[in-house]
Amino acid sequence: MEPMGLTQGALADAMGVQRKHVNELCNNRRNVTGPDRTHPRPRVRQQSDFWLNVQRRSDLWEAMHSPRERERIKRAGR
């Protein structure tokens, strides 16, 4: 958000959500749930796409670093 000069409050206003939700996203206390968070305005839609990609990468990282998930993947490869 910093490179675009956006504050959490400005992004929340532009997306039509509470600032609390954006803050929780920024602090990894809330997941981006999917396309329902996208917005028709191009600048905000780009931000929404960014957050969806961040969530996907976070989920993948968690899966690859979770002992439980690694074991599940290992079992599936047998």
mmCIF file of N, CA and C in Angstrom:
data_model
loop_
_atom_site.group_PDB
_atom_site.id
_atom_site.type_symbol
_atom_site.label_atom_id
_atom_site.label_comp_id
_atom_site.label_asym_id
_atom_site.label_seq_id
_atom_site.Cartn_x
_atom_site.Cartn_y
_atom_site.Cartn_z
ATOM 1 N N MET A 1 0.821 -1.183 0.000
ATOM 2 C CA MET A 1 0.000 0.000 0.000
ATOM 3 C C MET A 1 0.871 1.255 0.000
ATOM 4 N N GLU A 2 2.016 1.194 0.685
ATOM 5 C CA GLU A 2 2.875 2.380 0.778
ATOM 6 C C GLU A 2 3.300 2.914 -0.578
ATOM 7 N N PRO A 3 3.753 2.040 -1.516
ATOM 8 C CA PRO A 3 4.187 2.576 -2.810
ATOM 9 C C PRO A 3 3.082 3.334 -3.551
ATOM 10 N N MET A 4 1.843 2.993 -3.252
ATOM 11 C CA MET A 4 0.719 3.667 -3.911
ATOM 12 C C MET A 4 0.201 4.837 -3.087
ATOM 13 N N GLY A 5 0.816 5.077 -1.938
ATOM 14 C CA GLY A 5 0.405 6.185 -1.096
ATOM 15 C C GLY A 5 -0.943 5.974 -0.430
ATOM 16 N N LEU A 6 -1.303 4.712 -0.193
ATOM 17 C CA LEU A 6 -2.594 4.409 0.431
ATOM 18 C C LEU A 6 -2.420 4.113 1.912
ATOM 19 N N THR A 7 -3.308 4.658 2.686
ATOM 20 C CA THR A 7 -3.376 4.294 4.098
ATOM 21 C C THR A 7 -4.410 3.194 4.247
ATOM 22 N N GLN A 8 -4.420 2.560 5.374
ATOM 23 C CA GLN A 8 -5.436 1.533 5.627
ATOM 24 C C GLN A 8 -6.833 2.140 5.565
ATOM 25 N N GLY A 9 -6.978 3.327 6.115
ATOM 26 C CA GLY A 9 -8.278 3.993 6.098
ATOM 27 C C GLY A 9 -8.737 4.329 4.687
ATOM 28 N N ALA A 10 -7.806 4.821 3.861
ATOM 29 C CA ALA A 10 -8.156 5.176 2.479
ATOM 30 C C ALA A 10 -8.546 3.934 1.684
ATOM 31 N N LEU A 11 -7.802 2.852 1.873
ATOM 32 C CA LEU A 11 -8.136 1.612 1.169
ATOM 33 C C LEU A 11 -9.486 1.076 1.627
ATOM 34 N N ALA A 12 -9.736 1.122 2.927
ATOM 35 C CA ALA A 12 -11.019 0.655 3.453
ATOM 36 C C ALA A 12 -12.170 1.476 2.874
ATOM 37 N N ASP A 13 -11.998 2.793 2.831
ATOM 38 C CA ASP A 13 -13.040 3.653 2.252
ATOM 39 C C ASP A 13 -13.270 3.316 0.786
ATOM 40 N N ALA A 14 -12.178 3.149 0.043
ATOM 41 C CA ALA A 14 -12.305 2.864 -1.387
ATOM 42 C C ALA A 14 -12.961 1.514 -1.646
ATOM 43 N N MET A 15 -12.710 0.552 -0.769
ATOM 44 C CA MET A 15 -13.284 -0.786 -0.945
ATOM 45 C C MET A 15 -14.664 -0.907 -0.336
ATOM 46 N N GLY A 16 -15.038 0.072 0.488
ATOM 47 C CA GLY A 16 -16.347 0.008 1.122
ATOM 48 C C GLY A 16 -16.402 -0.991 2.259
ATOM 49 N N VAL A 17 -15.270 -1.161 2.947
ATOM 50 C CA VAL A 17 -15.222 -2.061 4.100
ATOM 51 C C VAL A 17 -14.744 -1.269 5.305
ATOM 52 N N GLN A 18 -14.849 -1.870 6.467
ATOM 53 C CA GLN A 18 -14.391 -1.210 7.683
ATOM 54 C C GLN A 18 -12.868 -1.174 7.722
ATOM 55 N N ARG A 19 -12.310 -0.112 8.284
ATOM 56 C CA ARG A 19 -10.861 -0.001 8.424
ATOM 57 C C ARG A 19 -10.314 -1.181 9.226
ATOM 58 N N LYS A 20 -11.094 -1.640 10.183
ATOM 59 C CA LYS A 20 -10.707 -2.783 11.007
ATOM 60 C C LYS A 20 -10.387 -4.002 10.142
ATOM 61 N N HIS A 21 -11.179 -4.225 9.084
ATOM 62 C CA HIS A 21 -10.951 -5.381 8.212
ATOM 63 C C HIS A 21 -9.627 -5.258 7.476
ATOM 64 N N VAL A 22 -9.333 -4.065 6.966
ATOM 65 C CA VAL A 22 -8.065 -3.854 6.271
ATOM 66 C C VAL A 22 -6.909 -4.027 7.256
ATOM 67 N N ASN A 23 -7.055 -3.499 8.465
ATOM 68 C CA ASN A 23 -6.018 -3.641 9.477
ATOM 69 C C ASN A 23 -5.778 -5.106 9.800
ATOM 70 N N GLU A 24 -6.832 -5.888 9.917
ATOM 71 C CA GLU A 24 -6.691 -7.310 10.211
ATOM 72 C C GLU A 24 -5.993 -8.032 9.066
ATOM 73 N N LEU A 25 -6.295 -7.647 7.822
ATOM 74 C CA LEU A 25 -5.593 -8.228 6.672
ATOM 75 C C LEU A 25 -4.102 -7.916 6.748
ATOM 76 N N CYS A 26 -3.787 -6.656 7.007
ATOM 77 C CA CYS A 26 -2.387 -6.212 7.061
ATOM 78 C C CYS A 26 -1.614 -6.905 8.175
ATOM 79 N N ASN A 27 -2.297 -7.267 9.228
ATOM 80 C CA ASN A 27 -1.643 -7.890 10.378
ATOM 81 C C ASN A 27 -1.858 -9.400 10.439
ATOM 82 N N ASN A 28 -2.268 -9.971 9.296
ATOM 83 C CA ASN A 28 -2.423 -11.417 9.153
ATOM 84 C C ASN A 28 -3.370 -12.024 10.183
ATOM 85 N N ARG A 29 -4.426 -11.283 10.517
ATOM 86 C CA ARG A 29 -5.445 -11.802 11.420
ATOM 87 C C ARG A 29 -6.752 -12.080 10.686
ATOM 88 N N ARG A 30 -6.778 -11.821 9.393
ATOM 89 C CA ARG A 30 -7.969 -12.051 8.578
ATOM 90 C C ARG A 30 -7.502 -12.551 7.225
ATOM 91 N N ASN A 31 -8.214 -13.530 6.676
ATOM 92 C CA ASN A 31 -7.921 -14.025 5.336
ATOM 93 C C ASN A 31 -8.727 -13.253 4.304
ATOM 94 N N VAL A 32 -8.155 -13.147 3.145
ATOM 95 C CA VAL A 32 -8.908 -12.630 2.008
ATOM 96 C C VAL A 32 -9.733 -13.817 1.542
ATOM 97 N N THR A 33 -11.039 -13.658 1.545
ATOM 98 C CA THR A 33 -11.883 -14.828 1.334
ATOM 99 C C THR A 33 -12.126 -15.152 -0.122
ATOM 100 N N GLY A 34 -11.806 -14.261 -1.025
ATOM 101 C CA GLY A 34 -11.988 -14.574 -2.440
ATOM 102 C C GLY A 34 -12.531 -13.404 -3.209
ATOM 103 N N PRO A 35 -13.072 -13.698 -4.374
ATOM 104 C CA PRO A 35 -13.523 -12.632 -5.266
ATOM 105 C C PRO A 35 -14.603 -11.725 -4.696
ATOM 106 N N ASP A 36 -15.257 -12.145 -3.641
ATOM 107 C CA ASP A 36 -16.284 -11.281 -3.057
ATOM 108 C C ASP A 36 -15.681 -9.996 -2.498
ATOM 109 N N ARG A 37 -14.364 -9.943 -2.345
ATOM 110 C CA ARG A 37 -13.694 -8.751 -1.834
ATOM 111 C C ARG A 37 -13.259 -7.810 -2.964
ATOM 112 N N THR A 38 -13.468 -8.226 -4.202
ATOM 113 C CA THR A 38 -13.046 -7.377 -5.310
ATOM 114 C C THR A 38 -14.000 -6.206 -5.453
ATOM 115 N N HIS A 39 -13.570 -5.216 -6.185
ATOM 116 C CA HIS A 39 -14.315 -3.975 -6.310
ATOM 117 C C HIS A 39 -14.291 -3.541 -7.766
ATOM 118 N N PRO A 40 -15.358 -2.942 -8.277
ATOM 119 C CA PRO A 40 -15.402 -2.584 -9.692
ATOM 120 C C PRO A 40 -14.456 -1.458 -10.105
ATOM 121 N N ARG A 41 -13.998 -0.622 -9.183
ATOM 122 C CA ARG A 41 -13.113 0.474 -9.560
ATOM 123 C C ARG A 41 -11.719 -0.070 -9.851
ATOM 124 N N PRO A 42 -11.130 0.282 -11.000
ATOM 125 C CA PRO A 42 -9.859 -0.330 -11.418
ATOM 126 C C PRO A 42 -8.744 -0.251 -10.386
ATOM 127 N N ARG A 43 -8.522 0.914 -9.786
ATOM 128 C CA ARG A 43 -7.426 1.040 -8.814
ATOM 129 C C ARG A 43 -7.658 0.121 -7.617
ATOM 130 N N VAL A 44 -8.894 0.064 -7.159
ATOM 131 C CA VAL A 44 -9.198 -0.789 -6.003
ATOM 132 C C VAL A 44 -9.164 -2.245 -6.420
ATOM 133 N N ARG A 45 -9.606 -2.541 -7.638
ATOM 134 C CA ARG A 45 -9.577 -3.918 -8.122
ATOM 135 C C ARG A 45 -8.127 -4.413 -8.169
ATOM 136 N N GLN A 46 -7.200 -3.549 -8.584
ATOM 137 C CA GLN A 46 -5.786 -3.937 -8.592
ATOM 138 C C GLN A 46 -5.324 -4.264 -7.180
ATOM 139 N N GLN A 47 -5.747 -3.458 -6.221
ATOM 140 C CA GLN A 47 -5.398 -3.733 -4.829
ATOM 141 C C GLN A 47 -6.012 -5.050 -4.378
ATOM 142 N N SER A 48 -7.262 -5.306 -4.779
ATOM 143 C CA SER A 48 -7.925 -6.554 -4.392
ATOM 144 C C SER A 48 -7.185 -7.745 -4.984
ATOM 145 N N ASP A 49 -6.784 -7.628 -6.257
ATOM 146 C CA ASP A 49 -6.011 -8.698 -6.884
ATOM 147 C C ASP A 49 -4.702 -8.920 -6.133
ATOM 148 N N PHE A 50 -4.078 -7.829 -5.726
ATOM 149 C CA PHE A 50 -2.843 -7.926 -4.952
ATOM 150 C C PHE A 50 -3.080 -8.736 -3.680
ATOM 151 N N TRP A 51 -4.138 -8.396 -2.946
ATOM 152 C CA TRP A 51 -4.407 -9.089 -1.688
ATOM 153 C C TRP A 51 -4.755 -10.554 -1.914
ATOM 154 N N LEU A 52 -5.485 -10.847 -3.002
ATOM 155 C CA LEU A 52 -5.799 -12.245 -3.301
ATOM 156 C C LEU A 52 -4.513 -13.025 -3.577
ATOM 157 N N ASN A 53 -3.575 -12.419 -4.304
ATOM 158 C CA ASN A 53 -2.295 -13.080 -4.565
ATOM 159 C C ASN A 53 -1.491 -13.254 -3.280
ATOM 160 N N VAL A 54 -1.521 -12.256 -2.414
ATOM 161 C CA VAL A 54 -0.830 -12.382 -1.126
ATOM 162 C C VAL A 54 -1.421 -13.547 -0.347
ATOM 163 N N GLN A 55 -2.744 -13.649 -0.343
ATOM 164 C CA GLN A 55 -3.390 -14.739 0.400
ATOM 165 C C GLN A 55 -3.014 -16.091 -0.190
ATOM 166 N N ARG A 56 -3.031 -16.200 -1.522
ATOM 167 C CA ARG A 56 -2.656 -17.464 -2.159
ATOM 168 C C ARG A 56 -1.230 -17.865 -1.790
ATOM 169 N N ARG A 57 -0.331 -16.908 -1.858
ATOM 170 C CA ARG A 57 1.067 -17.201 -1.523
ATOM 171 C C ARG A 57 1.218 -17.562 -0.054
ATOM 172 N N SER A 58 0.481 -16.887 0.801
ATOM 173 C CA SER A 58 0.524 -17.198 2.227
ATOM 174 C C SER A 58 0.008 -18.612 2.487
ATOM 175 N N ASP A 59 -1.098 -18.963 1.846
ATOM 176 C CA ASP A 59 -1.659 -20.308 2.016
ATOM 177 C C ASP A 59 -0.671 -21.370 1.529
ATOM 178 N N LEU A 60 -0.036 -21.113 0.384
ATOM 179 C CA LEU A 60 0.932 -22.066 -0.161
ATOM 180 C C LEU A 60 2.131 -22.203 0.776
ATOM 181 N N TRP A 61 2.636 -21.080 1.279
ATOM 182 C CA TRP A 61 3.767 -21.120 2.198
ATOM 183 C C TRP A 61 3.406 -21.927 3.440
ATOM 184 N N GLU A 62 2.229 -21.659 3.982
ATOM 185 C CA GLU A 62 1.782 -22.391 5.174
ATOM 186 C C GLU A 62 1.713 -23.892 4.891
ATOM 187 N N ALA A 63 1.164 -24.247 3.737
ATOM 188 C CA ALA A 63 1.042 -25.668 3.388
ATOM 189 C C ALA A 63 2.415 -26.319 3.250
ATOM 190 N N MET A 64 3.347 -25.614 2.645
ATOM 191 C CA MET A 64 4.666 -26.194 2.411
ATOM 192 C C MET A 64 5.512 -26.248 3.680
ATOM 193 N N HIS A 65 5.175 -25.450 4.677
ATOM 194 C CA HIS A 65 5.961 -25.418 5.906
ATOM 195 C C HIS A 65 5.248 -26.061 7.089
ATOM 196 N N SER A 66 4.091 -26.606 6.854
ATOM 197 C CA SER A 66 3.338 -27.271 7.907
ATOM 198 C C SER A 66 3.719 -28.755 7.920
ATOM 199 N N PRO A 67 4.215 -29.262 9.033
ATOM 200 C CA PRO A 67 4.560 -30.694 9.090
ATOM 201 C C PRO A 67 3.382 -31.589 8.708
ATOM 202 N N ARG A 68 2.208 -31.208 9.128
ATOM 203 C CA ARG A 68 1.016 -32.002 8.813
ATOM 204 C C ARG A 68 0.766 -32.047 7.305
ATOM 205 N N GLU A 69 0.878 -30.887 6.659
ATOM 206 C CA GLU A 69 0.650 -30.833 5.213
ATOM 207 C C GLU A 69 1.765 -31.540 4.449
ATOM 208 N N ARG A 70 2.996 -31.388 4.897
ATOM 209 C CA ARG A 70 4.104 -32.092 4.233
ATOM 210 C C ARG A 70 3.896 -33.595 4.294
ATOM 211 N N GLU A 71 3.450 -34.081 5.445
ATOM 212 C CA GLU A 71 3.190 -35.521 5.584
ATOM 213 C C GLU A 71 2.044 -35.953 4.667
ATOM 214 N N ARG A 72 1.014 -35.149 4.574
ATOM 215 C CA ARG A 72 -0.117 -35.480 3.694
ATOM 216 C C ARG A 72 0.343 -35.534 2.248
ATOM 217 N N ILE A 73 1.161 -34.569 1.833
ATOM 218 C CA ILE A 73 1.671 -34.542 0.451
ATOM 219 C C ILE A 73 2.573 -35.735 0.205
ATOM 220 N N LYS A 74 3.387 -36.075 1.207
ATOM 221 C CA LYS A 74 4.279 -37.224 1.095
ATOM 222 C C LYS A 74 3.471 -38.516 0.905
ATOM 223 N N ARG A 75 2.398 -38.665 1.701
ATOM 224 C CA ARG A 75 1.549 -39.860 1.588
ATOM 225 C C ARG A 75 0.867 -39.924 0.226
ATOM 226 N N ALA A 76 0.465 -38.776 -0.294
ATOM 227 C CA ALA A 76 -0.225 -38.746 -1.590
ATOM 228 C C ALA A 76 0.703 -39.146 -2.725
ATOM 229 N N GLY A 77 2.006 -38.917 -2.563
ATOM 230 C CA GLY A 77 2.964 -39.230 -3.615
ATOM 231 C C GLY A 77 3.364 -40.688 -3.665
ATOM 232 N N ARG A 78 2.925 -41.463 -2.717
ATOM 233 C CA ARG A 78 3.308 -42.900 -2.691
ATOM 234 C C ARG A 78 2.523 -43.696 -3.660
#
